[in-house]
Amino acid sequence: MEELNRVALIGIMIENKESVGKINDILHTYANYIIGRMGIPYQKRNISIISVAIDAPNDIINTISGKLGALDGVSSKTIYSKYSD
């Protein structure tokens, strides 16, 4: 049985700029699931904030969020829409 897609938003806080390349590699790997992304550099706090809207099976969303959150100086959280296929 094929897993249903979910719509989710992954919020990413970056406190270690050296992790940016790895973040982009992860997002590029799953680009076919990404609806859109927005990055905000917050210079006052020397952090970057990225929001990624995604439409994917739950296991893919969890994998992306887990890989991002495992990076040094990176935190990620996911919120899900109540809608699913």
Short mmCIF file of C-alpha atoms in Angstrom, two decimals:
data_model
loop_
_atom_site.label_atom_id
_atom_site.label_comp_id
_atom_site.label_asym_id
_atom_site.label_seq_id
_atom_site.Cartn_x
_atom_site.Cartn_y
_atom_site.Cartn_z
CA MET A 1 0.00 0.00 0.00
CA GLU A 2 1.38 3.37 -1.03
CA GLU A 3 1.82 5.93 1.73
CA LEU A 4 -0.28 9.09 1.43
CA ASN A 5 1.33 12.48 0.95
CA ARG A 6 1.13 15.13 3.64
CA VAL A 7 1.61 18.87 3.38
CA ALA A 8 4.04 20.16 5.99
CA LEU A 9 6.23 23.10 6.91
CA ILE A 10 9.76 22.47 8.13
CA GLY A 11 11.21 25.35 10.13
CA ILE A 12 15.01 25.48 10.23
CA MET A 13 17.15 27.65 12.54
CA ILE A 14 20.82 27.89 11.59
CA GLU A 15 23.34 29.02 14.19
CA ASN A 16 26.39 27.50 12.49
CA LYS A 17 26.98 28.97 9.03
CA GLU A 18 29.33 26.08 8.19
CA SER A 19 26.28 23.79 8.00
CA VAL A 20 24.62 25.78 5.20
CA GLY A 21 26.20 23.71 2.42
CA LYS A 22 24.99 20.46 3.99
CA ILE A 23 21.50 21.93 4.42
CA ASN A 24 21.38 22.86 0.75
CA ASP A 25 22.59 19.36 -0.21
CA ILE A 26 19.80 17.75 1.82
CA LEU A 27 17.15 20.06 0.37
CA HIS A 28 18.47 19.47 -3.16
CA THR A 29 18.24 15.70 -2.66
CA TYR A 30 14.52 16.04 -1.87
CA ALA A 31 13.79 18.93 -4.27
CA ASN A 32 11.01 17.03 -6.06
CA TYR A 33 8.92 17.18 -2.84
CA ILE A 34 9.56 20.84 -2.04
CA ILE A 35 6.75 23.28 -2.83
CA GLY A 36 8.83 26.34 -1.93
CA ARG A 37 11.29 27.77 0.54
CA MET A 38 12.07 31.11 2.12
CA GLY A 39 15.28 32.09 3.85
CA ILE A 40 15.68 35.00 6.23
CA PRO A 41 19.10 36.11 7.48
CA TYR A 42 18.70 37.64 10.95
CA GLN A 43 21.91 39.59 11.31
CA LYS A 44 21.10 41.02 14.73
CA ARG A 45 21.26 37.50 16.23
CA ASN A 46 23.74 36.09 13.67
CA ILE A 47 21.33 33.29 12.69
CA SER A 48 19.44 32.30 9.58
CA ILE A 49 15.86 31.07 9.44
CA ILE A 50 14.54 28.92 6.60
CA SER A 51 10.99 27.71 6.09
CA VAL A 52 10.39 24.86 3.66
CA ALA A 53 6.90 23.92 2.45
CA ILE A 54 6.76 20.28 1.41
CA ASP A 55 4.28 17.77 -0.05
CA ALA A 56 5.59 14.25 0.59
CA PRO A 57 4.95 10.96 2.36
CA ASN A 58 5.30 11.17 6.13
CA ASP A 59 8.49 9.07 6.19
CA ILE A 60 10.21 11.42 3.71
CA ILE A 61 9.21 14.48 5.74
CA ASN A 62 10.55 12.87 8.92
CA THR A 63 13.78 11.87 7.16
CA ILE A 64 14.40 15.41 5.90
CA SER A 65 13.67 16.99 9.27
CA GLY A 66 15.81 14.43 11.08
CA LYS A 67 18.78 14.89 8.76
CA LEU A 68 18.56 18.67 9.11
CA GLY A 69 18.25 18.57 12.89
CA ALA A 70 21.27 16.27 13.18
CA LEU A 71 23.58 18.90 11.66
CA ASP A 72 25.83 20.93 13.95
CA GLY A 73 24.22 24.23 14.95
CA VAL A 74 20.94 23.45 13.17
CA SER A 75 17.49 22.96 14.71
CA SER A 76 14.41 21.86 12.78
CA LYS A 77 10.75 21.39 13.64
CA THR A 78 7.89 20.22 11.47
CA ILE A 79 4.23 21.15 11.49
CA TYR A 80 1.67 19.25 9.44
CA SER A 81 -1.49 20.27 7.66
CA LYS A 82 -4.59 18.32 8.61
CA TYR A 83 -5.02 17.65 4.88
CA SER A 84 -3.69 14.44 3.31
CA ASP A 85 -4.33 12.54 0.05
#
